[in-house]
PDB file of C-alpha atoms in Angstrom:
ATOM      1  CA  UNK A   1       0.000   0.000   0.000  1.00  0.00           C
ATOM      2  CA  UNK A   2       1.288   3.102  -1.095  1.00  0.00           C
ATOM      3  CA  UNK A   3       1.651   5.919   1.593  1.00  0.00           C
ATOM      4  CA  UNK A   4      -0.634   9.048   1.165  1.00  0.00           C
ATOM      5  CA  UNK A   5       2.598  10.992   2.312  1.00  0.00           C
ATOM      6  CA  UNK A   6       4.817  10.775  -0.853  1.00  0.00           C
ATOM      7  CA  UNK A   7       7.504  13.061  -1.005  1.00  0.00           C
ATOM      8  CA  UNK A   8       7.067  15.698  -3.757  1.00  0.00           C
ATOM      9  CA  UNK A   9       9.273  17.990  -5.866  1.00  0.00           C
ATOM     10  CA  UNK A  10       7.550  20.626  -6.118  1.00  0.00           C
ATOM     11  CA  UNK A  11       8.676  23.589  -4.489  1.00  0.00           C
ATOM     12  CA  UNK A  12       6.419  25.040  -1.303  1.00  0.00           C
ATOM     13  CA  UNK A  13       5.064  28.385  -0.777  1.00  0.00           C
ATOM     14  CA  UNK A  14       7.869  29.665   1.108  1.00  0.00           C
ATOM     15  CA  UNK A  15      10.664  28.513  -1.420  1.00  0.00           C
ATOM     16  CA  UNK A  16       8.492  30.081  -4.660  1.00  0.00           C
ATOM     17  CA  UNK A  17       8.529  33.196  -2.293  1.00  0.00           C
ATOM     18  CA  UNK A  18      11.762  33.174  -1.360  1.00  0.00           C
ATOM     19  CA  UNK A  19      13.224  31.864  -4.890  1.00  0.00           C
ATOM     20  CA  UNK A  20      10.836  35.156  -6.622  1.00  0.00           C
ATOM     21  CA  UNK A  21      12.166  37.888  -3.947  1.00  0.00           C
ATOM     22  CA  UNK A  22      15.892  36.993  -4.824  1.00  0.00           C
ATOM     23  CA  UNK A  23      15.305  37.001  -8.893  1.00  0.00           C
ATOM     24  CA  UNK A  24      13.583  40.672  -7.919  1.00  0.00           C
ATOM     25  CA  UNK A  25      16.849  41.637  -6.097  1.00  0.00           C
ATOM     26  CA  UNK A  26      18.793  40.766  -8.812  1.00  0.00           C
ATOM     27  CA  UNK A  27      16.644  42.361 -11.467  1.00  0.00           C
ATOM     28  CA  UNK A  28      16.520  45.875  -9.046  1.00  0.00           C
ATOM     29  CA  UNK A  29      20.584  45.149  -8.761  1.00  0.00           C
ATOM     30  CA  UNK A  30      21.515  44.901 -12.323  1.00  0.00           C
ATOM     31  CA  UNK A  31      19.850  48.287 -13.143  1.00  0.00           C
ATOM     32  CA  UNK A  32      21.936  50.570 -11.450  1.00  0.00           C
ATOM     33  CA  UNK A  33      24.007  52.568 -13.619  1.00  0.00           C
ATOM     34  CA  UNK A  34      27.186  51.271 -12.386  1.00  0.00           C
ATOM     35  CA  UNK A  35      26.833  48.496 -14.219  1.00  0.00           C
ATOM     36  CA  UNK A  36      27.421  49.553 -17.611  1.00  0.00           C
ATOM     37  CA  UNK A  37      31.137  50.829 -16.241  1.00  0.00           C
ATOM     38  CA  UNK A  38      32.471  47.092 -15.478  1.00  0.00           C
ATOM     39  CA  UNK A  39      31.732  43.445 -15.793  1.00  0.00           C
ATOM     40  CA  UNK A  40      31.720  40.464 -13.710  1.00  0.00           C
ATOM     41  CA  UNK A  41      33.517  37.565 -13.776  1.00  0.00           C
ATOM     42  CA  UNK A  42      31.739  34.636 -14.695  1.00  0.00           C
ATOM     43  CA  UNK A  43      30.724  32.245 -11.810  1.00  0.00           C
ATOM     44  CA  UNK A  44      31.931  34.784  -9.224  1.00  0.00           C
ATOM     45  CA  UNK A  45      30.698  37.897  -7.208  1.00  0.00           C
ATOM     46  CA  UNK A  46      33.962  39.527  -8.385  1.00  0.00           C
ATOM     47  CA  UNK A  47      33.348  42.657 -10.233  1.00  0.00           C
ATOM     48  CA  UNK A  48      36.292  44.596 -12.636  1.00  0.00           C
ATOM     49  CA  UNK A  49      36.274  48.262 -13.659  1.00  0.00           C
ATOM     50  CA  UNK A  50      36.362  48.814 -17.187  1.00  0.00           C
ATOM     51  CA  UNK A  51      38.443  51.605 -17.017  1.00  0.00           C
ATOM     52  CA  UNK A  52      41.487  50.881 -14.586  1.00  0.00           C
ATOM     53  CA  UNK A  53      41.259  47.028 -14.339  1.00  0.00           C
ATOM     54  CA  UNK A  54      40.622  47.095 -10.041  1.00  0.00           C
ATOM     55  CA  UNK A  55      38.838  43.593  -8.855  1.00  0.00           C
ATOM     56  CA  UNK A  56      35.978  43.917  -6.137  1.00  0.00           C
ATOM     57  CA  UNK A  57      35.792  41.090  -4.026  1.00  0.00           C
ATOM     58  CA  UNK A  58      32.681  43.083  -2.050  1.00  0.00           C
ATOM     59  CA  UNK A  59      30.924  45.488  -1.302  1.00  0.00           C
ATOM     60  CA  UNK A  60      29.112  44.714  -5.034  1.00  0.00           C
ATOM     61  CA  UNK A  61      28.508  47.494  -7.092  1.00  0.00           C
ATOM     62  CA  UNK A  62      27.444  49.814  -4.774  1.00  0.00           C
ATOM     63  CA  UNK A  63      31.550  49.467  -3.862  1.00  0.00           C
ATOM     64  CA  UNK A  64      32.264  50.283  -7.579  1.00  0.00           C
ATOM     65  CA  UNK A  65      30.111  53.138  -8.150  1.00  0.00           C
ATOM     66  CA  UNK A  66      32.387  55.046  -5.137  1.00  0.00           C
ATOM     67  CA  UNK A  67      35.409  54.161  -6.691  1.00  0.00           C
ATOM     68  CA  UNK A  68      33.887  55.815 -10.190  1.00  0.00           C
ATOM     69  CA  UNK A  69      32.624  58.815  -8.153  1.00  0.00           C
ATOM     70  CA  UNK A  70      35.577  59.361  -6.264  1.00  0.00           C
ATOM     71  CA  UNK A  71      33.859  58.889  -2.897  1.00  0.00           C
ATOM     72  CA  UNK A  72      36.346  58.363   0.267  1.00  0.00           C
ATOM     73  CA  UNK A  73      36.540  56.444   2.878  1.00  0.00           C
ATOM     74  CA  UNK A  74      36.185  52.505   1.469  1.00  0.00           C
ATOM     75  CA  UNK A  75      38.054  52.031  -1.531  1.00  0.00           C
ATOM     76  CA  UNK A  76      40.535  53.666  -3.696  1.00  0.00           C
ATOM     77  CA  UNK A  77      39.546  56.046  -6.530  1.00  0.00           C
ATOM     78  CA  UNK A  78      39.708  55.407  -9.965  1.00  0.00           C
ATOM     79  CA  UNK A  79      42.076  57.574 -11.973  1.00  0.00           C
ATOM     80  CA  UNK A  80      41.559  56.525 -15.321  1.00  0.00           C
ATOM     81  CA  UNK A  81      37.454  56.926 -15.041  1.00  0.00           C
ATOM     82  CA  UNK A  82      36.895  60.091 -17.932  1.00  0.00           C
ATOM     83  CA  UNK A  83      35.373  63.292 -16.241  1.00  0.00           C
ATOM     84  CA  UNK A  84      32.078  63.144 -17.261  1.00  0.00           C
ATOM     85  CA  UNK A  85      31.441  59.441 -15.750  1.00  0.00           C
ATOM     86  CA  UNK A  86      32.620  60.465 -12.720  1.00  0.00           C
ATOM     87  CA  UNK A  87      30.469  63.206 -12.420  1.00  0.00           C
ATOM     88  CA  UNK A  88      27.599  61.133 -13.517  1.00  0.00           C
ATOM     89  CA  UNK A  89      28.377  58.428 -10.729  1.00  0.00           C
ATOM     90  CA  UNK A  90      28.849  61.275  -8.090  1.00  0.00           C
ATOM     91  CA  UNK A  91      25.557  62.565  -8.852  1.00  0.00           C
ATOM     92  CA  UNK A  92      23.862  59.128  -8.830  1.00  0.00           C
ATOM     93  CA  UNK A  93      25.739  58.575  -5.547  1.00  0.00           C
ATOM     94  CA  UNK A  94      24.629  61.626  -3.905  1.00  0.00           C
ATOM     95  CA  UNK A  95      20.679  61.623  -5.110  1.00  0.00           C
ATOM     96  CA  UNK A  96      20.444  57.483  -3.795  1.00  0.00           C
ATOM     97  CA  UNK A  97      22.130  58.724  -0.377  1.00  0.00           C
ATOM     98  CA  UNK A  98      19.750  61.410   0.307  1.00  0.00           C
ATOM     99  CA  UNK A  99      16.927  59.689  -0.387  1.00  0.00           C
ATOM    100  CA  UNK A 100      17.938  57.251   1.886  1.00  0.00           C
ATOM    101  CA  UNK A 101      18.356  59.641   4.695  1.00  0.00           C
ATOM    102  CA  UNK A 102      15.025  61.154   3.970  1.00  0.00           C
ATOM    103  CA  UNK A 103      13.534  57.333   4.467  1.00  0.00           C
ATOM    104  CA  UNK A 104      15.355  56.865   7.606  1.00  0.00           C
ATOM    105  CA  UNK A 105      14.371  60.673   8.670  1.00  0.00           C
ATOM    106  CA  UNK A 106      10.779  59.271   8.013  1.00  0.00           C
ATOM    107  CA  UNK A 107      10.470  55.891   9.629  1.00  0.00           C
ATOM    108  CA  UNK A 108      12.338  58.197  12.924  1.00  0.00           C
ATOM    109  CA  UNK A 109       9.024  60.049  12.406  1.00  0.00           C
ATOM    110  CA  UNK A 110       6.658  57.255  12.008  1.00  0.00           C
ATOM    111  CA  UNK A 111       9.089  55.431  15.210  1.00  0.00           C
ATOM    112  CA  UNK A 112       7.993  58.392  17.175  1.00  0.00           C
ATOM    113  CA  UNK A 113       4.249  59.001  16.085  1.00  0.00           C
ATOM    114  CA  UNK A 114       3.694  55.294  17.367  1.00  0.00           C
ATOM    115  CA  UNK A 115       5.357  55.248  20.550  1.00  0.00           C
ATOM    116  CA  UNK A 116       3.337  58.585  21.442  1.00  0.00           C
ATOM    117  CA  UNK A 117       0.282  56.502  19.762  1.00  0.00           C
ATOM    118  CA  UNK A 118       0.880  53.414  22.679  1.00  0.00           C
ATOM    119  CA  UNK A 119       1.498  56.302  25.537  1.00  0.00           C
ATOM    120  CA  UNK A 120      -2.058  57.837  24.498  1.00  0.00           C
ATOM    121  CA  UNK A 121      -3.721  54.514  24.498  1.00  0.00           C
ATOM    122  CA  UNK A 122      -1.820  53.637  28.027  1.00  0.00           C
ATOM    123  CA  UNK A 123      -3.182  56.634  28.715  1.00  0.00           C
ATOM    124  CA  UNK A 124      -6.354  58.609  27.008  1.00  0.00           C
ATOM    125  CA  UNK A 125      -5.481  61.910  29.071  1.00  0.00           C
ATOM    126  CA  UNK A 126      -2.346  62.616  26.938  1.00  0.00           C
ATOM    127  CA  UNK A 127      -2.870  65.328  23.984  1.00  0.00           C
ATOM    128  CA  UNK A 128      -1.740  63.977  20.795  1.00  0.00           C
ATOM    129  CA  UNK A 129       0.075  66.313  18.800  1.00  0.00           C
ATOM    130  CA  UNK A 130       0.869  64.527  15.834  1.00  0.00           C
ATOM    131  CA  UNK A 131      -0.523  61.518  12.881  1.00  0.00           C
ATOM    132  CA  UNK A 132       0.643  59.268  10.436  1.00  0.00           C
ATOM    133  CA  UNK A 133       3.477  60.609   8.158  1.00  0.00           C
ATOM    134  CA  UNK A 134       1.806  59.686   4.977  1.00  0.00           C
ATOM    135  CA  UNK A 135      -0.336  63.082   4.859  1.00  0.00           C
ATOM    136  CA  UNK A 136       2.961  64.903   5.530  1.00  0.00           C
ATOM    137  CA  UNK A 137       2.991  65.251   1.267  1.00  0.00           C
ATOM    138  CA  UNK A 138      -0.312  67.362   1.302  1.00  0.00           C
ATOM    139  CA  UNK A 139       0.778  69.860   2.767  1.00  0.00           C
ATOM    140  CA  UNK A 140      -0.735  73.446   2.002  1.00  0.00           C
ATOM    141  CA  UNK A 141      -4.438  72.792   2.447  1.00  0.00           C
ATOM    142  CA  UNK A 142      -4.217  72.158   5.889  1.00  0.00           C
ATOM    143  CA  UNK A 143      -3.890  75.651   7.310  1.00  0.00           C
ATOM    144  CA  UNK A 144      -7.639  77.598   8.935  1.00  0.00           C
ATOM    145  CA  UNK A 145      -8.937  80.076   7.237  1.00  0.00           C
ATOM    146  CA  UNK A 146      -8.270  82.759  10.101  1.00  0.00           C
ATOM    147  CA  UNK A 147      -4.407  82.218   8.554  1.00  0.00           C
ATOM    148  CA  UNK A 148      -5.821  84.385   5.430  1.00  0.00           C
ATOM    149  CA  UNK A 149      -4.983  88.239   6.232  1.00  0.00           C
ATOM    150  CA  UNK A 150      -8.020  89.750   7.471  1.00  0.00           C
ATOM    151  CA  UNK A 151     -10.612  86.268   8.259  1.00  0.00           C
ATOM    152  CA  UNK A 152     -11.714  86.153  11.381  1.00  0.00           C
ATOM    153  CA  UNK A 153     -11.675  82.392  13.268  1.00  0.00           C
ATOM    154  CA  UNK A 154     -15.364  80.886  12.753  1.00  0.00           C
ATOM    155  CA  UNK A 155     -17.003  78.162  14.888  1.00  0.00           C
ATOM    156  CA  UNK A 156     -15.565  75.323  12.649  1.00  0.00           C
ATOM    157  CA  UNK A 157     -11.983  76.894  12.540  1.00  0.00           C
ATOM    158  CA  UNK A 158     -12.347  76.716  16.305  1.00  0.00           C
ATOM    159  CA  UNK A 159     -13.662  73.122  16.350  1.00  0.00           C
ATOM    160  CA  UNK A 160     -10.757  71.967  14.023  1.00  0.00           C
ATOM    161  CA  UNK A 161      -8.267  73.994  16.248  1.00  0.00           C
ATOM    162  CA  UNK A 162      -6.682  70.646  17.268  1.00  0.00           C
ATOM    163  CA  UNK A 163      -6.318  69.301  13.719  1.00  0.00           C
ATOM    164  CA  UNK A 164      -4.510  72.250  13.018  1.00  0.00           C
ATOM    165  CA  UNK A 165      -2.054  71.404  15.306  1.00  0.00           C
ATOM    166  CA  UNK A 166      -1.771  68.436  14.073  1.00  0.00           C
ATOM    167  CA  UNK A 167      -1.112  69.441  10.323  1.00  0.00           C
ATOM    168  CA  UNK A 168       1.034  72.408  11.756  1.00  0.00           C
ATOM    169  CA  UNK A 169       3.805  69.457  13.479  1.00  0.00           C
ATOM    170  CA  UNK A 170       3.553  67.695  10.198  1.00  0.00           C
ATOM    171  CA  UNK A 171       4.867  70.740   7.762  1.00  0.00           C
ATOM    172  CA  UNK A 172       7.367  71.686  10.480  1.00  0.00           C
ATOM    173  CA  UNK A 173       8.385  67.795   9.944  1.00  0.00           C
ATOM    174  CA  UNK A 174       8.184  68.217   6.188  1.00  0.00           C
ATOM    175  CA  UNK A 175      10.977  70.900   6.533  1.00  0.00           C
ATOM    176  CA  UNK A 176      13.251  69.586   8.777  1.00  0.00           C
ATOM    177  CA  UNK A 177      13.363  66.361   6.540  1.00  0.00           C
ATOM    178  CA  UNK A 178      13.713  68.168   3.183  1.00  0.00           C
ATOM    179  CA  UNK A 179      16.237  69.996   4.615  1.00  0.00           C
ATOM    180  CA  UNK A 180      17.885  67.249   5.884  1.00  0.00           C
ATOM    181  CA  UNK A 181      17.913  69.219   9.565  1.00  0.00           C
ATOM    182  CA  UNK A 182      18.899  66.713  12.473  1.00  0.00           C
ATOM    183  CA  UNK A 183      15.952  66.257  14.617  1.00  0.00           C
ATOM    184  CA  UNK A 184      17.832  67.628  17.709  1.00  0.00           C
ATOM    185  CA  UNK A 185      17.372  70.664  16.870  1.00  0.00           C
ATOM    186  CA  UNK A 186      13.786  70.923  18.026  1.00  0.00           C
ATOM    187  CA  UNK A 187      15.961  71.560  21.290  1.00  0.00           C
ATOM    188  CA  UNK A 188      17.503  74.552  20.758  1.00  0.00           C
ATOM    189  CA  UNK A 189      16.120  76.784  22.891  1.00  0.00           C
ATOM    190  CA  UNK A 190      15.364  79.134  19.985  1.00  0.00           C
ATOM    191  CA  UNK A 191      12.804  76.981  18.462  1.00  0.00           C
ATOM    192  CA  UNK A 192       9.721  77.871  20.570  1.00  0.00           C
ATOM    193  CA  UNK A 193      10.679  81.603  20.331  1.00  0.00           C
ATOM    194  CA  UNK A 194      10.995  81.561  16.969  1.00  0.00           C
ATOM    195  CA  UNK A 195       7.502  80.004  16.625  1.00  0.00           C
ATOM    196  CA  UNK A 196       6.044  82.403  18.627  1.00  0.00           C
ATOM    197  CA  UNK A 197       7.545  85.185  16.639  1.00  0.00           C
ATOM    198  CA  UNK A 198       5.961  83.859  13.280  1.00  0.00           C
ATOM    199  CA  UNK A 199       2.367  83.436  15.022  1.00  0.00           C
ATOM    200  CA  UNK A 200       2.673  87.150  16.168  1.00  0.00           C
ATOM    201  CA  UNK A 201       3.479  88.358  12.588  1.00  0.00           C
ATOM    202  CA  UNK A 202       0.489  86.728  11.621  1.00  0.00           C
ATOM    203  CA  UNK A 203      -0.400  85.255   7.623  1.00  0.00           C
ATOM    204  CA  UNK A 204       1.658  86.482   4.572  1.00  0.00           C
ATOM    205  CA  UNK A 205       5.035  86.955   6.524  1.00  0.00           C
ATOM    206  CA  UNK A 206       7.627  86.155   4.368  1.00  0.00           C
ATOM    207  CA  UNK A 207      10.658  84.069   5.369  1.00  0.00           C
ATOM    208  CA  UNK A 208      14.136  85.570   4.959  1.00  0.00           C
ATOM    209  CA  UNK A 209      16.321  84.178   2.288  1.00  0.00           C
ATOM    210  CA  UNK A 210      19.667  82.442   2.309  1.00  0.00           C
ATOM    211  CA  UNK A 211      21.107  86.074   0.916  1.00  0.00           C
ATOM    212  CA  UNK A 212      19.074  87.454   3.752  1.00  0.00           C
ATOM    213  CA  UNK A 213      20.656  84.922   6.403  1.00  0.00           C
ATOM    214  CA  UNK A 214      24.415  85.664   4.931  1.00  0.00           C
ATOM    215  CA  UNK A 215      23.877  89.453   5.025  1.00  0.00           C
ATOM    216  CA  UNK A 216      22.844  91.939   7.711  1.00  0.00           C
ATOM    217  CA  UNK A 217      20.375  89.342   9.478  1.00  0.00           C
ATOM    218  CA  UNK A 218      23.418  88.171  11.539  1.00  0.00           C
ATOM    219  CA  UNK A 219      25.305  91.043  11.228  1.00  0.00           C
TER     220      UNK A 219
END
């Protein structure tokens, strides 16, 4: 009698998953730009510069594309890259690593919404100052209309006082990340002041600009 528990070959679930997610790695992998500018060896990880020869053992070809770009610290520059690849892999380089910092900037955010999130359900009495960082992108329809120069606060600007807040902490947020601004500085003990200053000025104030900042402003 032949058992009902025959081993098969096919593949479960879990491999099929696991088998698709690395043939997605390697598809996302091979279309960075750093590829066209060397070529691996066959049956190796080992990658070679086209232009100066130099084997990578590691670091793949994120390792390459900072010895293209002339970027410091882990591995040696190329010298015989031509100008205009260089610059191309420095600018590559520099837009992939602020992006990441603006995801890690965000998921400190989001970190921080939902550990004031499980204080307020430990406990109800807290105010909640802040929500979920995906409306931080709408910004600029979330202001009352009292912020126009001359309205007067109604009944529902009054009700929605709270939400402005809310929307308030999430442009602030929107700034600091976009300008890549470390989060300690909500410290400094000019923040609040600061704040406070704009509020009195009241709608249409008009930031200073960087010329502003560089000339008599701290003069």
């Amino acid at each position: 009698m032949e058992s009902s528990e025959t081993p098969t070959s096919q593949p479960t679930s879990q491999e099929a998953s696991s088998a698709q997610s690395e043939i997605e790695k390697n598809v996302r992998r091979k279309t960075d730009i750093a590829w066209g500018h060397c070529k691996q060896i066959p049956e190796t990880n080992i990658l070679v510069c086209n232009y100066c020869g130099k084997k990578f053992g590691g670091g793949g070809i994120h390792r390459v594309k900072e010895h293209l770009a002339w970027i410091p610290g882990n591995v040696e520059s190329c010298k015989k890259v031509p100008a205009e690849i260089r610059f191309q892999m420095k600018e590559n380089f520099d837009e992939r690593s602020k992006k990441k910092r603006k995801a890690s900037a965000v998921a400190e955010i989001d970190s921080a919404i939902a550990e004031e999130d499980e204080q307020v359900q430990t406990n109800p009495t807290l105010p909640t100052t802040s929500k979920k960082g995906k409306n931080v992108g709408r910004i600029g329809t979330y202001f009352l209309p009292r912020t126009t120069p001359g309205a007067q606060p109604t009944l529902k600007s009054v009700i929605q006082s709270k939400e402005a807040v809310e929307k308030c902490d999430l442009a602030i947020a929107k700034w600091f990340i976009d300008a890549s601004i470390p989060f300690n500085a909500a410290n400094s003990p000019y923040f609040q002041p600061a704040a406070d200053a704009l509020c009195s000025v009241g709608a249409g104030y008009k930031v200073p600009t960087m010329h502003a900042f560089r000339g008599n402003l701290l003069n």
